[in-house]
Short mmCIF file of N, CA and C in Angstrom, two decimals:
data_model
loop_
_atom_site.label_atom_id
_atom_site.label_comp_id
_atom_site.label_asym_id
_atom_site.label_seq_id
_atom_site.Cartn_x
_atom_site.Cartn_y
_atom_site.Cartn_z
N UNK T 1 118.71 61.53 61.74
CA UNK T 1 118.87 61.34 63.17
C UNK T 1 120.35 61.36 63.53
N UNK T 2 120.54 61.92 64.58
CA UNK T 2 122.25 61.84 65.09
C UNK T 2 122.71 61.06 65.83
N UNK T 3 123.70 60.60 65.68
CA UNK T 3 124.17 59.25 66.48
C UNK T 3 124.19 60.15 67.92
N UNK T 4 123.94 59.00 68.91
CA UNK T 4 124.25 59.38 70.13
C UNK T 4 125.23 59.51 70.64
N UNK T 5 125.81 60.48 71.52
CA UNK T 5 127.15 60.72 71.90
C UNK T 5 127.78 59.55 72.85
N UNK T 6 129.22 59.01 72.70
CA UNK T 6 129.44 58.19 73.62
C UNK T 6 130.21 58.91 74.62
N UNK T 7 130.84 58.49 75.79
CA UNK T 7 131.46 58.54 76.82
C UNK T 7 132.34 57.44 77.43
N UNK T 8 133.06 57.29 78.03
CA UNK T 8 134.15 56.14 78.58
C UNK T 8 134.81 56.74 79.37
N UNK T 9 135.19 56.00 80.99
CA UNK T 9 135.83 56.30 81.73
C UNK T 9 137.23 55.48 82.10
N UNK T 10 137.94 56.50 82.45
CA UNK T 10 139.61 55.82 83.22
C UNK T 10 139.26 55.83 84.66
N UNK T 11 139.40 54.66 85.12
CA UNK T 11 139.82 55.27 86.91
C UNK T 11 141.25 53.82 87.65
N UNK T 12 142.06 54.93 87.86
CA UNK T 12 143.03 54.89 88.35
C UNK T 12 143.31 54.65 89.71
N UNK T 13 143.67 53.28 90.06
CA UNK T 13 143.84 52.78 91.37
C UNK T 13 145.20 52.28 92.51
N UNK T 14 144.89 53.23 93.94
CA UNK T 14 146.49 52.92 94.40
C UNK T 14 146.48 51.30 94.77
N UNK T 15 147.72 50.49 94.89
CA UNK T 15 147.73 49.23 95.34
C UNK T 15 148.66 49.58 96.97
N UNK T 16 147.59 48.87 97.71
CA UNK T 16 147.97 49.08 98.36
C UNK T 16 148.54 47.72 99.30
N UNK T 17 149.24 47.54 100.59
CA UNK T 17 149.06 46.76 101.02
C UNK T 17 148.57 45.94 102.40
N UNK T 18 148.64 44.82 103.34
CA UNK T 18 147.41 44.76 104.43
C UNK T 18 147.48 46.06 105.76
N UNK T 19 148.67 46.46 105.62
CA UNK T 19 149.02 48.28 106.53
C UNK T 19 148.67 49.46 105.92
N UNK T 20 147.86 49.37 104.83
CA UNK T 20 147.87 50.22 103.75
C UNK T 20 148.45 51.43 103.02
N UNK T 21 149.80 50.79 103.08
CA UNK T 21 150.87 51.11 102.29
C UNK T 21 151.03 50.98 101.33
N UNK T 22 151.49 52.15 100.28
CA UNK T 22 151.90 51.42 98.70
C UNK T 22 152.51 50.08 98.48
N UNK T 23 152.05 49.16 97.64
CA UNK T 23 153.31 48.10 97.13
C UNK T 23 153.10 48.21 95.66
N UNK T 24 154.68 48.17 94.78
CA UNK T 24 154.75 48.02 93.80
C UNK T 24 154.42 46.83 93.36
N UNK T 25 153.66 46.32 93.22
CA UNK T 25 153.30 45.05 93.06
C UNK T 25 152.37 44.90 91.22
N UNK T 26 151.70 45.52 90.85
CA UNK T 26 150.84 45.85 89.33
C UNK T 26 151.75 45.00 88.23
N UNK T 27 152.83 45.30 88.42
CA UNK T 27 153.16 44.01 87.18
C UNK T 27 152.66 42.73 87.38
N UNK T 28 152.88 42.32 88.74
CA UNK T 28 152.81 41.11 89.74
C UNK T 28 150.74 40.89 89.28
N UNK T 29 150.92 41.84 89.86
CA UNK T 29 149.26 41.49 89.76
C UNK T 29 148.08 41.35 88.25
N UNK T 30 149.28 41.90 87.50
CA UNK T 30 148.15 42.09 85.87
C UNK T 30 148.68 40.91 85.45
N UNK T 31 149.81 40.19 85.76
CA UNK T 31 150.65 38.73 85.39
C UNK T 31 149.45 37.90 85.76
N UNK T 32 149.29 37.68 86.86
CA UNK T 32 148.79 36.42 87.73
C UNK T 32 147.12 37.07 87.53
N UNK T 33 146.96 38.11 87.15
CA UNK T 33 145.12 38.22 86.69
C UNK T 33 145.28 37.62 85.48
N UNK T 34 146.00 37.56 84.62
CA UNK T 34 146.23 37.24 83.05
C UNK T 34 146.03 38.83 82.01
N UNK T 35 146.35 39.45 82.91
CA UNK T 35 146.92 40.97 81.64
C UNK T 35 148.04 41.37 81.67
N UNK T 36 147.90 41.94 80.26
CA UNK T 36 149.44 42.21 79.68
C UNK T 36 149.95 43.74 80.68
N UNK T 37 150.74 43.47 80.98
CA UNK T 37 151.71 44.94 81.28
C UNK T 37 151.67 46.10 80.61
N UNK T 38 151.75 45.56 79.28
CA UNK T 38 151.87 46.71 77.80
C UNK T 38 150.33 46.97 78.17
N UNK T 39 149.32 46.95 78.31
CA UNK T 39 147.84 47.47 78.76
C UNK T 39 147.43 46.87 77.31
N UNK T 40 145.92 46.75 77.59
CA UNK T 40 145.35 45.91 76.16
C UNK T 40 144.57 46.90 75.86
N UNK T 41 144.49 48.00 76.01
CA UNK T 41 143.95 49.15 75.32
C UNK T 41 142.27 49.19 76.33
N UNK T 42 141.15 49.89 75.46
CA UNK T 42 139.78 50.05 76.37
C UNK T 42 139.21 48.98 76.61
N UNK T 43 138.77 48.80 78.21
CA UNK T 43 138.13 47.45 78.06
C UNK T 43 139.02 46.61 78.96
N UNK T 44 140.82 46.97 79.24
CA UNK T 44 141.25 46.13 79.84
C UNK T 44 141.80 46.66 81.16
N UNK T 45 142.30 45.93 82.09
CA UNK T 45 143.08 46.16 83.05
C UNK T 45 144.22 46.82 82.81
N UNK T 46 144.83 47.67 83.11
CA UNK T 46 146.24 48.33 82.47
C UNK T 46 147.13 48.81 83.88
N UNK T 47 148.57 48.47 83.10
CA UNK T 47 149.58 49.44 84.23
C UNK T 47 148.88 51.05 83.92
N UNK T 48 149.52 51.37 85.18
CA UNK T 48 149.65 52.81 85.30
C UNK T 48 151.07 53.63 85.68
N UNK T 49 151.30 54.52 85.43
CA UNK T 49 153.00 55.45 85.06
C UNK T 49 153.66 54.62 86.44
N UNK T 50 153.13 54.41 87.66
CA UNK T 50 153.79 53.92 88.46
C UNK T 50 153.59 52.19 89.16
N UNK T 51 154.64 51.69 89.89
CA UNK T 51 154.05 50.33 89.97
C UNK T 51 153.20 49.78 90.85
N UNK T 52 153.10 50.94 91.79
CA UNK T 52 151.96 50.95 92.63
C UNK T 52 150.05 51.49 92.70
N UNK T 53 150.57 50.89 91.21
CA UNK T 53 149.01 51.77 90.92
C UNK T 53 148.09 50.67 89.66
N UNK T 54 147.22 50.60 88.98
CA UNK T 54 146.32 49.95 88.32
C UNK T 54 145.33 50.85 87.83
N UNK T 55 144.66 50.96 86.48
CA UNK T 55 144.11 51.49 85.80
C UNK T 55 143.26 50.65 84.98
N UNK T 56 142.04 51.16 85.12
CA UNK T 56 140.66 50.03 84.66
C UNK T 56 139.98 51.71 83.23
N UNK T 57 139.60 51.45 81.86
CA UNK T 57 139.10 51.72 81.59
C UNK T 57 137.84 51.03 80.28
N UNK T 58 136.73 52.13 80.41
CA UNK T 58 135.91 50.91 79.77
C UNK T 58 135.60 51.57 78.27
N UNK T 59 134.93 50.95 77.79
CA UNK T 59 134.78 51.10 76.13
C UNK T 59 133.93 52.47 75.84
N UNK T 60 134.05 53.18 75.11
CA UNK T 60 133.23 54.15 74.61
C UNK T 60 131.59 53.69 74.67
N UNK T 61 130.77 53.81 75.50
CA UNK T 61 129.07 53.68 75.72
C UNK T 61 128.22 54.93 75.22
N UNK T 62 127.29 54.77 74.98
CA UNK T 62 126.24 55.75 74.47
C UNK T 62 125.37 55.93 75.59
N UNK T 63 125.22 54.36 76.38
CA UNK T 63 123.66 54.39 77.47
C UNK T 63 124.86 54.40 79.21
N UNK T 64 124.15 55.23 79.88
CA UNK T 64 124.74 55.31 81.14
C UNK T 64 124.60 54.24 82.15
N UNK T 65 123.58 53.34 81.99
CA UNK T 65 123.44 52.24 82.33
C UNK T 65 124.65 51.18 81.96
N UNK T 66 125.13 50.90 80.63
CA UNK T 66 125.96 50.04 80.11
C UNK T 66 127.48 51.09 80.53
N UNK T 67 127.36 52.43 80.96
CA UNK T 67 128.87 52.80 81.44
C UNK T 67 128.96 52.18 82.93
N UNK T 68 127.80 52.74 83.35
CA UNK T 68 127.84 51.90 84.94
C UNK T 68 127.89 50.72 84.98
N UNK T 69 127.61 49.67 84.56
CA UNK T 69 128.10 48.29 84.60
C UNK T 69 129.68 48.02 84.29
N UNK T 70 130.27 48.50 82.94
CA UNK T 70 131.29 48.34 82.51
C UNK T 70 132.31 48.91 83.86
N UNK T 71 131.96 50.16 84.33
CA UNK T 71 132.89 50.93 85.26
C UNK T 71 132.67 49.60 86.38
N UNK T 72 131.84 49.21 86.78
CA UNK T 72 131.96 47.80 88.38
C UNK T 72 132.51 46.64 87.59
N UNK T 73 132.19 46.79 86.71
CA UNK T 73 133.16 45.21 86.15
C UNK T 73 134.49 45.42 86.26
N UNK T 74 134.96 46.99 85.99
CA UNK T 74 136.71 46.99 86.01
C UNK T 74 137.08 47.39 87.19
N UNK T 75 136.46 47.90 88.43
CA UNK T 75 136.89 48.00 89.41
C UNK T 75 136.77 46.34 90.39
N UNK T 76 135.67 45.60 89.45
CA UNK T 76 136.29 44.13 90.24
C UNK T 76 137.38 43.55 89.56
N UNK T 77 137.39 43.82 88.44
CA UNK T 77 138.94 43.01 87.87
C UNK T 77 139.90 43.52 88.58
N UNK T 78 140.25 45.39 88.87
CA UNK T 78 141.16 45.49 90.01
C UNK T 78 141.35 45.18 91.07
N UNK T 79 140.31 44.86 91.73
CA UNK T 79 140.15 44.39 93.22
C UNK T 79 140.52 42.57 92.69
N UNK T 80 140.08 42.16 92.02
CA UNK T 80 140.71 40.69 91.75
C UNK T 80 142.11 40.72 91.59
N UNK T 81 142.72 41.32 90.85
CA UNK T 81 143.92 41.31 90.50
C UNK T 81 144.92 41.81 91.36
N UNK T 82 144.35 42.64 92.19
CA UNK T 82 144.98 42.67 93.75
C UNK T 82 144.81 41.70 94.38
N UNK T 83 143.80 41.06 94.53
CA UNK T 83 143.67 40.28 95.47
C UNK T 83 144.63 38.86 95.50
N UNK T 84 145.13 38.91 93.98
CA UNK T 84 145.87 38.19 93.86
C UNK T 84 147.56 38.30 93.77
N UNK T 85 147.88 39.60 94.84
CA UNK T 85 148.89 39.32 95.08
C UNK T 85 148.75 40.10 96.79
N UNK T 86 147.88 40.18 97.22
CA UNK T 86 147.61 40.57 99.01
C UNK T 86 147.83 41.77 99.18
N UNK T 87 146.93 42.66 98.31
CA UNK T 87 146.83 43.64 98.24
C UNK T 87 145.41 44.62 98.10
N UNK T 88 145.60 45.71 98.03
CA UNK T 88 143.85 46.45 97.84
C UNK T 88 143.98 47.25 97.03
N UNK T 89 142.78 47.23 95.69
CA UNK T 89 143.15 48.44 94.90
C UNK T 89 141.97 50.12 95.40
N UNK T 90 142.40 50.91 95.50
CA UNK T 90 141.91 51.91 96.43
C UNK T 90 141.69 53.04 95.46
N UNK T 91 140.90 53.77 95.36
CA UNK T 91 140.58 54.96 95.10
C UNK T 91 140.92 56.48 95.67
N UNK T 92 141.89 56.42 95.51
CA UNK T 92 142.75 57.93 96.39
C UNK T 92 142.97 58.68 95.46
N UNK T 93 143.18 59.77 95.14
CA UNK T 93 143.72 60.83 94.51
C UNK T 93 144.95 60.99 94.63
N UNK T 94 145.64 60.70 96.00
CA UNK T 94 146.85 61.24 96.05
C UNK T 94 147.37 60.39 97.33
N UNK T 95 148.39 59.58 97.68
CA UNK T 95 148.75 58.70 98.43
C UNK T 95 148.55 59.31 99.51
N UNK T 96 147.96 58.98 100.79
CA UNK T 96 148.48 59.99 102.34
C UNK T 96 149.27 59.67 103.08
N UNK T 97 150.41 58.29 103.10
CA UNK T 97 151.31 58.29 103.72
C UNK T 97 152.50 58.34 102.22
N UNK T 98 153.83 58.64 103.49
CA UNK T 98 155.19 58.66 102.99
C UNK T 98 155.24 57.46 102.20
N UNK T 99 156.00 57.57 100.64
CA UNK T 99 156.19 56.21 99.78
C UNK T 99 157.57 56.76 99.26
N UNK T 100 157.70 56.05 98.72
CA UNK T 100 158.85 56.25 97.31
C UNK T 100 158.22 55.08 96.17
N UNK T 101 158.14 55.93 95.53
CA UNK T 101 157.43 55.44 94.34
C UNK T 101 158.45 54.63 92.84
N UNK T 102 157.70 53.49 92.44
CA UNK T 102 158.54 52.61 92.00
C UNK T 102 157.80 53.04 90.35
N UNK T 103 158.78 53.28 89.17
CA UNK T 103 158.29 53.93 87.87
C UNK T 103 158.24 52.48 87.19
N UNK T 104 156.90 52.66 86.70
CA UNK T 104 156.63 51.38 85.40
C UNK T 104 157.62 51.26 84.73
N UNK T 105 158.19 49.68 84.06
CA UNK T 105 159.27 49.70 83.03
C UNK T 105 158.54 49.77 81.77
N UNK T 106 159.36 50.46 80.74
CA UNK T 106 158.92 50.98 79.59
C UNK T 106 159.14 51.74 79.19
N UNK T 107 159.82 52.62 78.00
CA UNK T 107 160.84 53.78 77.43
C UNK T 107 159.80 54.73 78.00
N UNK T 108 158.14 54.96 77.51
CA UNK T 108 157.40 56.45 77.89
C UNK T 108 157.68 56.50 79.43
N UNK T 109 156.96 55.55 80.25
CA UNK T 109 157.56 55.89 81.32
C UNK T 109 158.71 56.02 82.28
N UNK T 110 159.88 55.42 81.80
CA UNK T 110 161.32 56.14 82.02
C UNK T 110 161.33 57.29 81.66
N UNK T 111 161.54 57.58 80.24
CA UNK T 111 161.76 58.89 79.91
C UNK T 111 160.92 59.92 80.90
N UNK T 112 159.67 60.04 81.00
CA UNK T 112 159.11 60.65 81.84
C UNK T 112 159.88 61.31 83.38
N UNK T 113 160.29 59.78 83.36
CA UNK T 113 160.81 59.88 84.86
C UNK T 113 162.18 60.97 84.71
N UNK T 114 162.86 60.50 83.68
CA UNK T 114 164.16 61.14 83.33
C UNK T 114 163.64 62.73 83.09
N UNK T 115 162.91 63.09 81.86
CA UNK T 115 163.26 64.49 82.05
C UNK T 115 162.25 65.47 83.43
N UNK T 116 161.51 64.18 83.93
CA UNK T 116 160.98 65.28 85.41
C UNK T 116 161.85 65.03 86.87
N UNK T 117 162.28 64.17 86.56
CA UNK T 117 162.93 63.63 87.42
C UNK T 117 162.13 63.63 89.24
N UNK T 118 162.56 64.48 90.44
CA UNK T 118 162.00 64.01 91.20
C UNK T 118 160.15 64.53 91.15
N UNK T 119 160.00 65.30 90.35
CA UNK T 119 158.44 65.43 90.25
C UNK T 119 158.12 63.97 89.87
N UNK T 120 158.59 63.57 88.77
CA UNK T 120 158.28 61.84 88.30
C UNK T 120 158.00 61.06 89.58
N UNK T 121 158.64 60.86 90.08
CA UNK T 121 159.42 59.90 91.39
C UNK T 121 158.35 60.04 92.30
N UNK T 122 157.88 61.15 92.38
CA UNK T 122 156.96 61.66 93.74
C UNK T 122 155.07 61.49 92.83
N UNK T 123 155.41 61.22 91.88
CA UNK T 123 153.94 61.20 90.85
C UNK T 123 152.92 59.93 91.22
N UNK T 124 152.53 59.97 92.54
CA UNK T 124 151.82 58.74 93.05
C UNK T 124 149.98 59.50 93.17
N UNK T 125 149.63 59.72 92.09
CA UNK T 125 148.48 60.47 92.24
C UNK T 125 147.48 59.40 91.24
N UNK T 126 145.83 59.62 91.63
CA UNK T 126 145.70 58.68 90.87
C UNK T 126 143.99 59.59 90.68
N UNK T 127 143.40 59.40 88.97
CA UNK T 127 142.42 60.06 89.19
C UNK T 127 141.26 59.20 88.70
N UNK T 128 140.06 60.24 88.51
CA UNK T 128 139.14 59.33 87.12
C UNK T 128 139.21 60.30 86.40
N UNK T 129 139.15 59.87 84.61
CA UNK T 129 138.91 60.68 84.04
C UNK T 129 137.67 60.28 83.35
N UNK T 130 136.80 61.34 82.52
CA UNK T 130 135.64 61.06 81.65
C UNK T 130 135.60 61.75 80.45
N UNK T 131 135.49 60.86 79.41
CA UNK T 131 135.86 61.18 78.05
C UNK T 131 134.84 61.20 77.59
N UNK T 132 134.25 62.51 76.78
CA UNK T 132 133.22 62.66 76.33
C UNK T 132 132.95 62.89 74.72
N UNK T 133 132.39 62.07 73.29
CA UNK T 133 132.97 62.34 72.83
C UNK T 133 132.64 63.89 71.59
N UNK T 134 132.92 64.72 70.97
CA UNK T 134 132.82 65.63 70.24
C UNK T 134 132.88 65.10 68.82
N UNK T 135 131.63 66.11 67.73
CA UNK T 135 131.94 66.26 66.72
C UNK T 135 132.78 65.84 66.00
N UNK T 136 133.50 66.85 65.99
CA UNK T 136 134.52 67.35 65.21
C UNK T 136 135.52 68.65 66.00
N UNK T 137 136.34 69.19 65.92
CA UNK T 137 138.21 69.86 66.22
C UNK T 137 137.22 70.79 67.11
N UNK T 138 136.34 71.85 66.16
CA UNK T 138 135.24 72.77 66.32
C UNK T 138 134.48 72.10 66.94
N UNK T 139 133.85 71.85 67.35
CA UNK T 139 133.00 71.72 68.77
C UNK T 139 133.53 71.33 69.96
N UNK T 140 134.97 70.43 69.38
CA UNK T 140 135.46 70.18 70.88
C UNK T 140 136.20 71.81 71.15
N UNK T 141 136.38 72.57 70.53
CA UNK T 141 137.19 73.96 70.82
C UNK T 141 136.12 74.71 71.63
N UNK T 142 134.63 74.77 70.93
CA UNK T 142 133.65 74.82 71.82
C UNK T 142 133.05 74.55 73.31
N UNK T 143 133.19 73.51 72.59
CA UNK T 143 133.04 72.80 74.27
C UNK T 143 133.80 73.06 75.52
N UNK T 144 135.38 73.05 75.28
CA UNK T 144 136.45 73.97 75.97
C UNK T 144 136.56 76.16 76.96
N UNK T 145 135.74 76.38 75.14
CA UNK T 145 135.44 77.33 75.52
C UNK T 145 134.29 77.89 76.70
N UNK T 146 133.03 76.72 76.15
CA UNK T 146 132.56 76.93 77.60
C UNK T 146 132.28 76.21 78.68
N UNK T 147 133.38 75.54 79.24
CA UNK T 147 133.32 74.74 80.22
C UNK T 147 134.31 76.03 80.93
N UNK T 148 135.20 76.49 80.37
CA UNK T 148 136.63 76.96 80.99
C UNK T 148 135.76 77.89 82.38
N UNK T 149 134.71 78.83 82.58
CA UNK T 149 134.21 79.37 83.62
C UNK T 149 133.93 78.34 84.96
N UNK T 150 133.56 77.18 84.44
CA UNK T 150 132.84 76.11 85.75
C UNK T 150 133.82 75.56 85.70
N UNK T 151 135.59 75.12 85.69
CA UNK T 151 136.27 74.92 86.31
C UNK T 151 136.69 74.93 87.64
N UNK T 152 136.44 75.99 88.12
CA UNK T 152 137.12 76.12 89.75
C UNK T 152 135.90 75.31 90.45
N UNK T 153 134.50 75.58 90.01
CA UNK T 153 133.04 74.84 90.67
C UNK T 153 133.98 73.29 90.52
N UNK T 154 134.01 72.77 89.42
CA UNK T 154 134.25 71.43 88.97
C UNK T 154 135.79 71.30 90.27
N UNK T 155 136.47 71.56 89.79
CA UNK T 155 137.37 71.78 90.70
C UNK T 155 137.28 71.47 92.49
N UNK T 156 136.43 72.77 92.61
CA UNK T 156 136.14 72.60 94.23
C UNK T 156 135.39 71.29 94.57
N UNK T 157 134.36 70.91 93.72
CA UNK T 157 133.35 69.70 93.65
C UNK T 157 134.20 68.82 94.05
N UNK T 158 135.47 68.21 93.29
CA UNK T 158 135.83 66.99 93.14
C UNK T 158 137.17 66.97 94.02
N UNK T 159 137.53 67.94 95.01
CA UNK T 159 138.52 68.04 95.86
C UNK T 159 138.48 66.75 96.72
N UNK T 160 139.62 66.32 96.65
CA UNK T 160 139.92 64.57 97.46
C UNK T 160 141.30 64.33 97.96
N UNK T 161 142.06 65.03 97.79
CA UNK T 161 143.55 64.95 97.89
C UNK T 161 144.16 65.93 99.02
N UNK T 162 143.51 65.84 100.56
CA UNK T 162 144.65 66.74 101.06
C UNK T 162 145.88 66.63 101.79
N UNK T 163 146.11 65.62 101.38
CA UNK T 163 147.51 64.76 101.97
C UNK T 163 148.42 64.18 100.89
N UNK T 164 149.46 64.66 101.48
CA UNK T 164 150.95 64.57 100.90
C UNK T 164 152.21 63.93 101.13
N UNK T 165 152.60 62.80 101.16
CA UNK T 165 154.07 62.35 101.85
C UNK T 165 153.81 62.08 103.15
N UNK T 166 152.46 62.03 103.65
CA UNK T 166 152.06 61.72 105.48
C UNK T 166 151.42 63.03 105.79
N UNK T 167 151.63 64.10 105.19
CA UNK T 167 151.49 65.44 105.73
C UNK T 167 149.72 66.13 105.03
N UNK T 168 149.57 66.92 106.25
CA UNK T 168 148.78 67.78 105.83
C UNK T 168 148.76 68.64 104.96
N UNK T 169 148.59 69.20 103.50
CA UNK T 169 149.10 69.54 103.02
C UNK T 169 148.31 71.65 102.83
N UNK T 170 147.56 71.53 103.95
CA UNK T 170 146.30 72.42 103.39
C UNK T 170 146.08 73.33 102.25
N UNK T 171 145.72 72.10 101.32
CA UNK T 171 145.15 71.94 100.10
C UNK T 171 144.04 71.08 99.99
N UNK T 172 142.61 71.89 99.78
CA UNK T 172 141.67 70.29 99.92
C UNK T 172 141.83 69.29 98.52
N UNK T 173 142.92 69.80 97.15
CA UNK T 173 143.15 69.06 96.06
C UNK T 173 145.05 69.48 95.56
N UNK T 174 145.60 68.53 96.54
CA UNK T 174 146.90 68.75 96.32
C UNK T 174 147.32 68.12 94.89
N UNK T 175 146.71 67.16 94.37
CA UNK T 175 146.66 66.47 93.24
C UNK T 175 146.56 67.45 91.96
N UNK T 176 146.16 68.63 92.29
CA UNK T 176 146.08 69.47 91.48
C UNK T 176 147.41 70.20 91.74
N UNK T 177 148.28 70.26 92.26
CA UNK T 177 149.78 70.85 92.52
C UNK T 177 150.72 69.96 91.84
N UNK T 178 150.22 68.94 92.50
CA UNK T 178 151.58 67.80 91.83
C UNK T 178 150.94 67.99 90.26
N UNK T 179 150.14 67.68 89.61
CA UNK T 179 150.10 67.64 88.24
C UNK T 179 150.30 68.88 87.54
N UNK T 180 150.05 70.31 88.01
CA UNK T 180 150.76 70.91 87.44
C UNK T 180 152.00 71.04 86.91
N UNK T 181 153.07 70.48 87.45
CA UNK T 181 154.14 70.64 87.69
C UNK T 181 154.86 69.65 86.31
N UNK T 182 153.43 68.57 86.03
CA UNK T 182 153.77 67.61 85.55
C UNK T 182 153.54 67.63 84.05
N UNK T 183 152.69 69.07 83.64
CA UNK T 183 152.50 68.82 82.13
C UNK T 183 153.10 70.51 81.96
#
């Protein structure tokens, strides 16, 4: 019999504040929830590259039932951990008003900032991701190979981002511009 495949999700949250404006606030807030800054790996509350942002992911699951629970348990620890510094953690893709964005302390994310410099600076994007898991090298090369056609579908599907710095950006997934730029 074959083990069942697991899955685990990231989702990445803006902090915002009661005008709903960015605040760098995520150190502030993973302090006074009782999590570490350095992120406690799957399972915990974590910084994210910037300080206006929060990142919940949950443990590798097999049953979609036990991902869906785990995923509302970490979006209330974010919403708690905002709440404890007068703030909202939000689900945006991509900020829609004007910010200047404040970079997590920590050598990966400096450096980051350093060799992108204002792409870094302007990197206030926030997504979910879903980790699915493979075999072995070969099947995940597989798997790659045929997903690569239903990209633009996947793509168009999950368009959320058409605002930029306050602006219209007409792009219905500008989030997909800024991250290019970024790997």
């Amino acid at each position: 019999m074959t083990e069942p495949r697991t899955m685990g999700v990231e989702e990445e949250f803006l902090l915002v504040g009661p005008d709903g404006s960015p605040v760098a606030k995520a150190a502030e807030a993973l302090e006074a929830s009782g999590h570490s800054t350095k992120g406690g790996g799957t399972g915990a509350l974590e910084p994210e590259f910037m300080e206006e942002q929060l990142e919940t992911a949950t443990h590798p699951r097999s049953a979609l039932e036990d991902l869906a629970a785990e995923i509302r348990a970490g979006r209330a620890r974010a919403q708690d951990a905002a709440d404890r510094v007068d703030a909202r953690a939000v689900a945006l893709a991509t900020c829609p008003v004007r910010f200047t964005g404040t970079t997590m302390p920590g050598v990966r994310y400096q450096e980051a900032r350093r060799v992108f410099g204002l792409t870094a600076r302007e990197q206030l994007t926030s997504g979910c991701h879903v980790h699915v898991a493979v075999a072995d090298e070969a099947e995940g090369v597989d798997v790659l190979d045929r997903i690569g056609p239903w990209l633009p579908t996947l793509l168009a599907l999950s368009t959320n981002s058409p605002y930029w710095q306050g602006e219209d950006t007409d792009y219905a997934s500008f989030r997909s511009q800024v991250l290019v730029t970024m790997t």
